[in-house]
mmCIF file of C-alpha atoms in Angstrom:
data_model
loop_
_atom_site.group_PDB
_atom_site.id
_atom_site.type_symbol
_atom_site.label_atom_id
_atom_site.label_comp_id
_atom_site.label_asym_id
_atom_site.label_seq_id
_atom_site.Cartn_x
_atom_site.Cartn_y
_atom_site.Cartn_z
ATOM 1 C CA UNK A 1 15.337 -27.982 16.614
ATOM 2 C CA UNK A 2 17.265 -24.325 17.389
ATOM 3 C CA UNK A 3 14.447 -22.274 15.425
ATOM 4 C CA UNK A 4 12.336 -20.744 18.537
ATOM 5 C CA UNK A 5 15.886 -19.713 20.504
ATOM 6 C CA UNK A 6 16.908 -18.378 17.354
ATOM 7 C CA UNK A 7 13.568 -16.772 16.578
ATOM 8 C CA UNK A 8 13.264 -15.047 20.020
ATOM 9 C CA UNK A 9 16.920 -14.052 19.704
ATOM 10 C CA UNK A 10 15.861 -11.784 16.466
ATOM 11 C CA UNK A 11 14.251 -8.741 16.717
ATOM 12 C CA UNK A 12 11.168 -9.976 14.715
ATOM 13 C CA UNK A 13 10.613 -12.801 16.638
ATOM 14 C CA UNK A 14 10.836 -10.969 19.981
ATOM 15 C CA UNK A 15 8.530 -8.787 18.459
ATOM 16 C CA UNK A 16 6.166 -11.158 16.974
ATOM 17 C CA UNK A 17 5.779 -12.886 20.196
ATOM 18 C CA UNK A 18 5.046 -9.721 21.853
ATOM 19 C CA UNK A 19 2.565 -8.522 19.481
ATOM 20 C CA UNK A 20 0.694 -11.681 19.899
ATOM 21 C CA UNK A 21 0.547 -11.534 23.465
ATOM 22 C CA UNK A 22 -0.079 -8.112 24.143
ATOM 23 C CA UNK A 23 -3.277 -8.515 21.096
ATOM 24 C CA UNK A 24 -5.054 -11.643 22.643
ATOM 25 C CA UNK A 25 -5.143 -10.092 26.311
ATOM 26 C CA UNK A 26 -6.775 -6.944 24.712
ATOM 27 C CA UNK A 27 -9.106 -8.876 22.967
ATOM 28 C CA UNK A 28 -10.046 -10.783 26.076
ATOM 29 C CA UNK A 29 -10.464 -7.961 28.759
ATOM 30 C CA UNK A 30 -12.469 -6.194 26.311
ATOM 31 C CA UNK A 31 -14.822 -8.245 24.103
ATOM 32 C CA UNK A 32 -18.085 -8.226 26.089
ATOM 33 C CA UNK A 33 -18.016 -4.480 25.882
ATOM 34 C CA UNK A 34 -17.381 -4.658 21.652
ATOM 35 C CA UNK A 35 -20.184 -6.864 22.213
ATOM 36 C CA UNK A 36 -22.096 -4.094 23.534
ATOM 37 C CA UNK A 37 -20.751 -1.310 21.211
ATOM 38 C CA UNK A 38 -21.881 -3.473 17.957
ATOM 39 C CA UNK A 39 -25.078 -3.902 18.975
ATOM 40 C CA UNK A 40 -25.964 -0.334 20.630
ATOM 41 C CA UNK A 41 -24.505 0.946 16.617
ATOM 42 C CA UNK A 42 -27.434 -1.183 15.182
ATOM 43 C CA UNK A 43 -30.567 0.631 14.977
ATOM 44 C CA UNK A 44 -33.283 0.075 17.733
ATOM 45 C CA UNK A 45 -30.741 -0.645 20.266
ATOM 46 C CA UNK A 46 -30.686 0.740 23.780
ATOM 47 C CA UNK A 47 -28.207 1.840 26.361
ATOM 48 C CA UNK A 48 -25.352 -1.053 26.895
ATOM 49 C CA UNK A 49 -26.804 -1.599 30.540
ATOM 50 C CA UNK A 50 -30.008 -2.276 28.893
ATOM 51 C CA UNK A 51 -28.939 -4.643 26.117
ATOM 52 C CA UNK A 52 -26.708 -6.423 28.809
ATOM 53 C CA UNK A 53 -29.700 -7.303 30.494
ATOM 54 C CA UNK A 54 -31.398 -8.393 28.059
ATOM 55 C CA UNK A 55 -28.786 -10.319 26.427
ATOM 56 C CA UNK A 56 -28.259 -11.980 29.627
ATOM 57 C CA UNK A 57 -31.705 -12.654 30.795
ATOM 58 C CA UNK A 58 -32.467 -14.487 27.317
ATOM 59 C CA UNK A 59 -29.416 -16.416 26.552
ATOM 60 C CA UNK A 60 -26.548 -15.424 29.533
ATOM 61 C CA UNK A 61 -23.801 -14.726 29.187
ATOM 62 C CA UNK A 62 -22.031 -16.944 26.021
ATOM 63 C CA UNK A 63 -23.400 -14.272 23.719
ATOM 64 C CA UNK A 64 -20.804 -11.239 24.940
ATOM 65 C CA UNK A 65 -17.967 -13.634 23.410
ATOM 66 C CA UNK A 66 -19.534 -15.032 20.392
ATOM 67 C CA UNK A 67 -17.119 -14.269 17.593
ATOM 68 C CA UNK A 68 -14.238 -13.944 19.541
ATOM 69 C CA UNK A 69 -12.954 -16.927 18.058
ATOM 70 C CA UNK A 70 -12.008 -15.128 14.562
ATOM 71 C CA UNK A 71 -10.225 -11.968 16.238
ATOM 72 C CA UNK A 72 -8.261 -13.875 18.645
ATOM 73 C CA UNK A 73 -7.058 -16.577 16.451
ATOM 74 C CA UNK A 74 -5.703 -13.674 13.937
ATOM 75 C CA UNK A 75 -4.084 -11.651 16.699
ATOM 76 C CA UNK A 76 -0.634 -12.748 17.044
ATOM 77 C CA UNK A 77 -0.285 -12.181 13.149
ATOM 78 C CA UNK A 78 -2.031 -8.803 12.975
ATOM 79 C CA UNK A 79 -0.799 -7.324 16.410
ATOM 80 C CA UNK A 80 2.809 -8.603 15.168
ATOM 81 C CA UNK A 81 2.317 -6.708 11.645
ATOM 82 C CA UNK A 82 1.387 -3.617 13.337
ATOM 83 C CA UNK A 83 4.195 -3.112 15.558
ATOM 84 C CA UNK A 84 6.737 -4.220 12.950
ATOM 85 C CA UNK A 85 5.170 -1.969 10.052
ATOM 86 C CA UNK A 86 4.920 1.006 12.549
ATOM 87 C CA UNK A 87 8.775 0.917 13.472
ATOM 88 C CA UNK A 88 9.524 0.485 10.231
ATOM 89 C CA UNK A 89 7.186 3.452 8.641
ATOM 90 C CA UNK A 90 8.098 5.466 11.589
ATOM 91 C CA UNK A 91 12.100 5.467 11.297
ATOM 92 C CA UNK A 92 11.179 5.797 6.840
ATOM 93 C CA UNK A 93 9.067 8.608 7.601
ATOM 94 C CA UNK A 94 11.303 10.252 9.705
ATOM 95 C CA UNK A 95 14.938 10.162 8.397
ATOM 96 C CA UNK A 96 17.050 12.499 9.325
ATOM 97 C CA UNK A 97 16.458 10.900 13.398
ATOM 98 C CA UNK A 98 19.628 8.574 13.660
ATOM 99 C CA UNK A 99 18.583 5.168 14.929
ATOM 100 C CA UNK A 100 19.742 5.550 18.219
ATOM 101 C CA UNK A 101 17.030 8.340 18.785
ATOM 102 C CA UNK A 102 13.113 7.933 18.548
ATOM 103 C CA UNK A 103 11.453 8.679 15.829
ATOM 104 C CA UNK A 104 9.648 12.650 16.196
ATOM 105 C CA UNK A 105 6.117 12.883 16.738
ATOM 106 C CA UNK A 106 5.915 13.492 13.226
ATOM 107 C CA UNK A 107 7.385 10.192 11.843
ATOM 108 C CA UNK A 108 5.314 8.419 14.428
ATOM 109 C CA UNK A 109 1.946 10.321 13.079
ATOM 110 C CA UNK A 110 2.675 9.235 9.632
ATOM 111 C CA UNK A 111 4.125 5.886 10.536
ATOM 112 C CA UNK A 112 0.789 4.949 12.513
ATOM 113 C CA UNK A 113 -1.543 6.092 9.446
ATOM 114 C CA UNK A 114 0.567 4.063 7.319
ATOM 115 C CA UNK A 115 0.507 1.029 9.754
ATOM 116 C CA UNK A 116 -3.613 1.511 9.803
ATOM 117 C CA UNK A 117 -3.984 1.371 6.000
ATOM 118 C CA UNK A 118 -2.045 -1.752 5.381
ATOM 119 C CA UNK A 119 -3.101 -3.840 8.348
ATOM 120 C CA UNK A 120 -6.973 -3.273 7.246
ATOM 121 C CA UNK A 121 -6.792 -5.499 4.770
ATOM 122 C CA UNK A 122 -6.326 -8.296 7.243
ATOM 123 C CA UNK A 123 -8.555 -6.765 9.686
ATOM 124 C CA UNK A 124 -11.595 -6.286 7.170
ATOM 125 C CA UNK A 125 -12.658 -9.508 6.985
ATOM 126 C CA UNK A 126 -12.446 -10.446 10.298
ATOM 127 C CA UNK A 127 -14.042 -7.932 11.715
ATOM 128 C CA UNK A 128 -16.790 -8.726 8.987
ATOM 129 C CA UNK A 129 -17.315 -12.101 10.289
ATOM 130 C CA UNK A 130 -17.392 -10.535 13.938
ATOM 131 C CA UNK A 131 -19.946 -8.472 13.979
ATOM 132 C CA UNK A 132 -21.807 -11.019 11.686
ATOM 133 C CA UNK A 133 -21.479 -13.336 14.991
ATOM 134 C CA UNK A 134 -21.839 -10.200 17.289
ATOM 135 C CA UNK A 135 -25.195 -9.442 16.052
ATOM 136 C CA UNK A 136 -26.739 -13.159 15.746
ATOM 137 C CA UNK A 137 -29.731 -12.943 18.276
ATOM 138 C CA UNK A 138 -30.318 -16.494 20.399
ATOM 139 C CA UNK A 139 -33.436 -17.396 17.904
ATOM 140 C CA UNK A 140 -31.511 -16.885 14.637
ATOM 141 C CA UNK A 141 -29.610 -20.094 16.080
ATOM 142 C CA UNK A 142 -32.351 -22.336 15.400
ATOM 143 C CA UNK A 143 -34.091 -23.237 12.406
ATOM 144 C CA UNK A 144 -38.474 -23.649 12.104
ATOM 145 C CA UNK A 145 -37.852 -26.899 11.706
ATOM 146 C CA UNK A 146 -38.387 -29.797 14.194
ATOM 147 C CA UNK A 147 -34.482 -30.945 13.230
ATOM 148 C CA UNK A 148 -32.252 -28.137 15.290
ATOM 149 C CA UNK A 149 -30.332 -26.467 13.254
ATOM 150 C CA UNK A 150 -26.941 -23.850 13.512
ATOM 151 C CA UNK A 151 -26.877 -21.498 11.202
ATOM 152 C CA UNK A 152 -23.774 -19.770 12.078
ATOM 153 C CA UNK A 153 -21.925 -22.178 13.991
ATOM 154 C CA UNK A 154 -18.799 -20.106 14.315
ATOM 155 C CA UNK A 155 -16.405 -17.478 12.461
ATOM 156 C CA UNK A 156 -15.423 -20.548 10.005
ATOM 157 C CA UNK A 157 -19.131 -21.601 9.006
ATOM 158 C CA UNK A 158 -19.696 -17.748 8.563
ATOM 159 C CA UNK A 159 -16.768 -17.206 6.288
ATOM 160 C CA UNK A 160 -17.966 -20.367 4.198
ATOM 161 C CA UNK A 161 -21.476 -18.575 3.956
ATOM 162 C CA UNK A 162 -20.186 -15.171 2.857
ATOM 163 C CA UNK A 163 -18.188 -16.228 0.164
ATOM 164 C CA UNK A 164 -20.602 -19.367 -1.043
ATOM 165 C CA UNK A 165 -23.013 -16.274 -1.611
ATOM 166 C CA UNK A 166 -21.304 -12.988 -2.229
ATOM 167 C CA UNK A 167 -17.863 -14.050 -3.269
ATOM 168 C CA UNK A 168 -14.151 -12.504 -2.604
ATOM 169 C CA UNK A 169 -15.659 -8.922 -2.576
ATOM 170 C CA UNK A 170 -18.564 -9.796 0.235
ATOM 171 C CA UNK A 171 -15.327 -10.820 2.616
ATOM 172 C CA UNK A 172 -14.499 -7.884 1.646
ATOM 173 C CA UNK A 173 -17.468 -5.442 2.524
ATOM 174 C CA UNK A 174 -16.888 -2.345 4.088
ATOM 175 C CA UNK A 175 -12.539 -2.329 3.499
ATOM 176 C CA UNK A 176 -12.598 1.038 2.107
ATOM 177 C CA UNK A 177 -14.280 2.506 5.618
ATOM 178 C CA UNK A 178 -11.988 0.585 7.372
ATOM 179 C CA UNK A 179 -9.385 2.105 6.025
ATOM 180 C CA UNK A 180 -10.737 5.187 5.993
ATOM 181 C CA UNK A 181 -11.308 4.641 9.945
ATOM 182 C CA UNK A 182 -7.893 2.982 10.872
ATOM 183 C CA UNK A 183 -5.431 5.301 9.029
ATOM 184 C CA UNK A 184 -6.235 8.345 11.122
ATOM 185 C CA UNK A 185 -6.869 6.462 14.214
ATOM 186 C CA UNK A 186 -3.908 4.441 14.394
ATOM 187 C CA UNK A 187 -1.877 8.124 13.778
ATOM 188 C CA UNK A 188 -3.934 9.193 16.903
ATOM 189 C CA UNK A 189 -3.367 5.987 18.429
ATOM 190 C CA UNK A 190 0.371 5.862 18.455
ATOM 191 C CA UNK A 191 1.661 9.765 18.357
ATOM 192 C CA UNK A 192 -0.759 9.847 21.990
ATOM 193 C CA UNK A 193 0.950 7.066 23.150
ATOM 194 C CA UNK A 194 4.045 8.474 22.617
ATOM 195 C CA UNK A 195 3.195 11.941 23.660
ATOM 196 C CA UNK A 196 1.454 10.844 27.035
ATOM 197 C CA UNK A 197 4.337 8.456 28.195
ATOM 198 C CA UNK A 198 7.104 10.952 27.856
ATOM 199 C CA UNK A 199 4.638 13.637 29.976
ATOM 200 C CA UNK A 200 3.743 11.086 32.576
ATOM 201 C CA UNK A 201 8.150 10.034 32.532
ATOM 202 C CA UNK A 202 10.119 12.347 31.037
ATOM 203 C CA UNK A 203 12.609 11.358 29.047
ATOM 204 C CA UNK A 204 11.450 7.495 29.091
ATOM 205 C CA UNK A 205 11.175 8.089 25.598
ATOM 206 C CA UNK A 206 15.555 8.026 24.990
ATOM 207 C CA UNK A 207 15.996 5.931 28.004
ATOM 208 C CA UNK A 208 12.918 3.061 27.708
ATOM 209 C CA UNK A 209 12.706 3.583 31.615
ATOM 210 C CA UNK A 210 8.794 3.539 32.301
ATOM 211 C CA UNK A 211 6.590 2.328 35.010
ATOM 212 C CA UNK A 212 3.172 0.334 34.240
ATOM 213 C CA UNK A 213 1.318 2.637 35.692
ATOM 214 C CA UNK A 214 2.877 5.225 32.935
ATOM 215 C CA UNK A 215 2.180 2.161 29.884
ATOM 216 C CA UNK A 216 -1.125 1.511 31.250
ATOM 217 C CA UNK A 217 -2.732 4.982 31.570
ATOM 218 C CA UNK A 218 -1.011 6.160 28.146
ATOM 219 C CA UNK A 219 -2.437 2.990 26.261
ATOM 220 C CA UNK A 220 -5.236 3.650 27.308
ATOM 221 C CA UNK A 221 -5.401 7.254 26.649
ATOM 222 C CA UNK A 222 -3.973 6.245 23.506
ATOM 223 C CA UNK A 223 -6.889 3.848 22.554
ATOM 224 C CA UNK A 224 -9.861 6.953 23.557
ATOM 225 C CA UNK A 225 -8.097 9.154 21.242
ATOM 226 C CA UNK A 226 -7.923 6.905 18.326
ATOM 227 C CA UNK A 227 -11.730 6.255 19.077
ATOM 228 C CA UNK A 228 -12.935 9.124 19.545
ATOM 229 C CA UNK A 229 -11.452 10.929 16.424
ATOM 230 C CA UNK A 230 -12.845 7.935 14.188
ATOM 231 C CA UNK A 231 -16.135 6.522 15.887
ATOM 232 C CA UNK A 232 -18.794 7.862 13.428
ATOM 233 C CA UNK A 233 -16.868 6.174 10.860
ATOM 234 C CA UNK A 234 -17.089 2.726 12.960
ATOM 235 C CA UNK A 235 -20.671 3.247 13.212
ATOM 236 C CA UNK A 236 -21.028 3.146 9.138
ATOM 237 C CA UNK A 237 -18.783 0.623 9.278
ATOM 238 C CA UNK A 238 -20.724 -1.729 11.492
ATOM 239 C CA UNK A 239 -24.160 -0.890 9.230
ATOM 240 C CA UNK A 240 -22.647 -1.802 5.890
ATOM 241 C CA UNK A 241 -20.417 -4.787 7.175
ATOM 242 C CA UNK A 242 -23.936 -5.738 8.997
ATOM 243 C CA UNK A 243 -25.841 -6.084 5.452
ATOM 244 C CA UNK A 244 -25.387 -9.268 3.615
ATOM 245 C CA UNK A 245 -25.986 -9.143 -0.384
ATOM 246 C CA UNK A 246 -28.359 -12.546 -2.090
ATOM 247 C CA UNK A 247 -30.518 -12.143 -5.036
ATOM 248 C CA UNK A 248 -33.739 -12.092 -2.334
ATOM 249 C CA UNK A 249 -32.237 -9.712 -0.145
ATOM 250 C CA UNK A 250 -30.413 -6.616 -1.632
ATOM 251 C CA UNK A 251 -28.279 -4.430 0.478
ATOM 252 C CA UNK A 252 -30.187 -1.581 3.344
ATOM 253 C CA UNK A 253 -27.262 0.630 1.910
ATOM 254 C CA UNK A 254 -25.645 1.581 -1.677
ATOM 255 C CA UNK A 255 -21.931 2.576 -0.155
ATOM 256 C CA UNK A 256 -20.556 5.156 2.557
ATOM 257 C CA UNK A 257 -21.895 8.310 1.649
ATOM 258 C CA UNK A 258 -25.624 6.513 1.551
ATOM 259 C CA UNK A 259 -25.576 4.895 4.608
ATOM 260 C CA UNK A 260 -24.192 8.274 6.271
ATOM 261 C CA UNK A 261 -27.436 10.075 5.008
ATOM 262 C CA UNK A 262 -29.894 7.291 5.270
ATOM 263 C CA UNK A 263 -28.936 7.004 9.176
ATOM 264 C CA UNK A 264 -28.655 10.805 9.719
ATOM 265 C CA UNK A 265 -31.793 11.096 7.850
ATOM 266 C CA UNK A 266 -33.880 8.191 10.003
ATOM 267 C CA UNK A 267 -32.253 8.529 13.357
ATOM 268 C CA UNK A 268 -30.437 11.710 13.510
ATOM 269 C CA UNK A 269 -27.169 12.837 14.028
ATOM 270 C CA UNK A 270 -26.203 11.612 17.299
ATOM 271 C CA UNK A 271 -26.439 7.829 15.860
ATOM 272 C CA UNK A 272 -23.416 8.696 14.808
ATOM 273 C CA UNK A 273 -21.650 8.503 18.199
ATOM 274 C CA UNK A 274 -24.155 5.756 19.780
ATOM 275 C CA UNK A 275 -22.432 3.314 21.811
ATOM 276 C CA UNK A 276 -19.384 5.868 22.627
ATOM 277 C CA UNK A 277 -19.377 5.618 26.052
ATOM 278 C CA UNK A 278 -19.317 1.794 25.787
ATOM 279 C CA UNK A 279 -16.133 2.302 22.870
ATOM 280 C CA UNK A 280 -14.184 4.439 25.007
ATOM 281 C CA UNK A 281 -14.594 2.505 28.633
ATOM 282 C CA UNK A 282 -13.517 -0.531 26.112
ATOM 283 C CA UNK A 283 -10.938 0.937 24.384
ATOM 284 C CA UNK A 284 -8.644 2.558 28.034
ATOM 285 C CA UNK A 285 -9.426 -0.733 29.243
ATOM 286 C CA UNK A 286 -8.276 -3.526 25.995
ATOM 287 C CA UNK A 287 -5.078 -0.748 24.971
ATOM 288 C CA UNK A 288 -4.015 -0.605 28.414
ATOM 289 C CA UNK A 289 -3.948 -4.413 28.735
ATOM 290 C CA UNK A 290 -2.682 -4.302 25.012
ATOM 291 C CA UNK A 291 0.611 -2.106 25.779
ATOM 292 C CA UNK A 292 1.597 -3.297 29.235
ATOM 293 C CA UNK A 293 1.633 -6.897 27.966
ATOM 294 C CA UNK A 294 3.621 -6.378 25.091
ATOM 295 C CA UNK A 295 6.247 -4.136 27.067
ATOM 296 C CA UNK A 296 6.138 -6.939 29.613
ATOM 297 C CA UNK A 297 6.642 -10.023 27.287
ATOM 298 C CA UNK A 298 8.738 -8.090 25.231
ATOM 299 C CA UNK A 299 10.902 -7.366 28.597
ATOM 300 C CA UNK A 300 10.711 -10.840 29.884
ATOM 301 C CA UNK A 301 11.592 -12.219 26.170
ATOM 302 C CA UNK A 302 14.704 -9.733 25.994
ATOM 303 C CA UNK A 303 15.944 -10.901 29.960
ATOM 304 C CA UNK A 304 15.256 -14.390 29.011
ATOM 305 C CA UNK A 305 17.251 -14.793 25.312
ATOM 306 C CA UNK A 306 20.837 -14.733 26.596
ATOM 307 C CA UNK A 307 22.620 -14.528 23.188
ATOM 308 C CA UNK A 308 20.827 -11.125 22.759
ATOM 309 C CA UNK A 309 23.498 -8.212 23.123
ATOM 310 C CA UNK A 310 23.274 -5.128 25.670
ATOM 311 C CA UNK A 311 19.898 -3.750 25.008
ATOM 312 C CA UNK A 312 20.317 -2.159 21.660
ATOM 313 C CA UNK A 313 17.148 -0.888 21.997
ATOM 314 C CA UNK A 314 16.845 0.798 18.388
ATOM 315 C CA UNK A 315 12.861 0.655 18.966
ATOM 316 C CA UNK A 316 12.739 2.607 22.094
ATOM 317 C CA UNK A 317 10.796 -0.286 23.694
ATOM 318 C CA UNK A 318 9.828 0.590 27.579
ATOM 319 C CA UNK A 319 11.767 -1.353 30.457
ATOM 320 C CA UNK A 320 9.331 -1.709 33.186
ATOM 321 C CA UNK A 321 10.035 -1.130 36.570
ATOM 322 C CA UNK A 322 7.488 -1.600 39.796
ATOM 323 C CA UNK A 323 5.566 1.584 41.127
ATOM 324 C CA UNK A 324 6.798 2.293 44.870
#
């Protein structure tokens, strides 16, 4: 009966609350446009005004939030993991920094790579049964037959399929460029966060004073960088998650280092960074959203828990104030 006041009251729990909020309003004010990135990576695809249109005109506007289901119901778990494994790699990274300091942009580089790593293997398979959903066109729904039927009915009915026909390792497909692509990108991700909040407020770093203009233009900052250093990776990534594996159909591509010169080879080297205008728009957008609603709830949590002590603080998590 006491477990959520005592839940919120820890650390964890303030932060696992947090996480989950600040993760499922990212996810919503920026899913259409994933939408659009997926399918401007797959080959033939045009400019994301054009396949907006046309994804509209044929089937409106349900399609930019089919598979949303999957990311957003794993959200609070893997938004909560990532903040909690990135405080904790960043302070073990970074030792000599007594815990009343923050960690140096050093221990947050390393702390973020480390955070990327582990969370892909929860993120691998979702974002496999994603862009599985992402990429269903409106006739791929429906069956020959004269009985209607779904294919893919949902994240749930994909996941059955996947692992009915390739098994553990098909949920699996493509976790080794995923963690190839979130390591890096999540010690992008975090060390610009860091770096842009204390140049936009000085010394909000010590203090955890910070406006939301300041949280909202560094998270999203934050998110370009990450995307920008890692995007040609995403686009492999989206090609071999893309392939499914049966005895009639064998995969398009035999691992990374295939697909990279199979797609370089067919469509040159700028389908490498197709759909990167559409990525970055996304990304300033959802990480904005991401880190001002986690500062917020984690603010409104803290103010609201009234067995919690004097703002220890130990995280260096921002206190918001309103812009004059």
């Amino acid at each position: 009966m006491d477990f959520w006041p005592e839940f919120l009251a820890s650390s964890w729990g303030r932060e696992f609350v947090a996480g989950g909020f600040g993760g499922a309003v990212g996810i919503m004010a920026g899913y259409p446009l994933d939408t659009l990135r997926i399918r401007q990576q797959q080959a033939g695809a045009g400019s994301a005004f054009a396949i907006l249109r046309q994804v509209v005109a044929s089937d409106g506007l349900r399609p930019l939030y089919r598979g949303m289901a999957a990311p957003l119901a794993s959200v609070t778990f893997q938004n909560a993991m990532v903040f909690q494994i990135y405080a904790l790699l960043s302070r073990a990274f970074d030792r000599d920094v007594p815990p009343s300091s923050p960690p140096s942009y050093k221990g947050v580089a390393l702390g973020g790579m480390g955070t990327g790593a582990i969370q892909s293997l929860i993120l691998s398979p979702v974002e496999l049964v994603k862009i599985r959903l992402q990429l269903q066109k409106p006739h791929d729904n429906i069956s020959s037959s004269s009985s209607v039927t779904i294919h893919n009915k949902g994240p749930i009915d994909v996941a059955k399929k996947i692992f009915r026909q390739e098994g553990l390792r098909g949920m699996y497909r493509g976790l080794t460029i995923t963690v190839l692509r979130d390591a890096p990108a999540h010690g992008w991700y975090f060390c610009t966060y860091e770096y842009m909040r204390e140049k936009l407020h000085p010394g909000c770093r010590i203090s955890g004073q910070e406006t939301v203009k300041t949280m909202l233009v560094a998270g999203g900052v934050a998110g370009v960088a990450s995307w920008i250093c890692c995007y040609p990776l995403d686009v492999i990534k989206t090609r071999l998650q893309a392939q499914s594996e049966s005895l009639y159909s064998p995969p398009r591509y035999n691992g990374i280092v295939d697909c990279f010169r199979r797609i370089v080879k067919e469509e040159g080297h700028m389908v490498l960074w197709r759909g990167l205008g559409t990525a970055v728009t996304r990304a300033f957008i959802v990480n904005g959203a991401i880190f001002t609603a986690y500062e917020t709830a984690l603010r409104s949590i803290s103010n609201n828990n009234t067995n919690t002590n004097t703002n220890t603080n130990t995280n260096n998590h921002a206190t918001i104030y309103a812009e004059d």
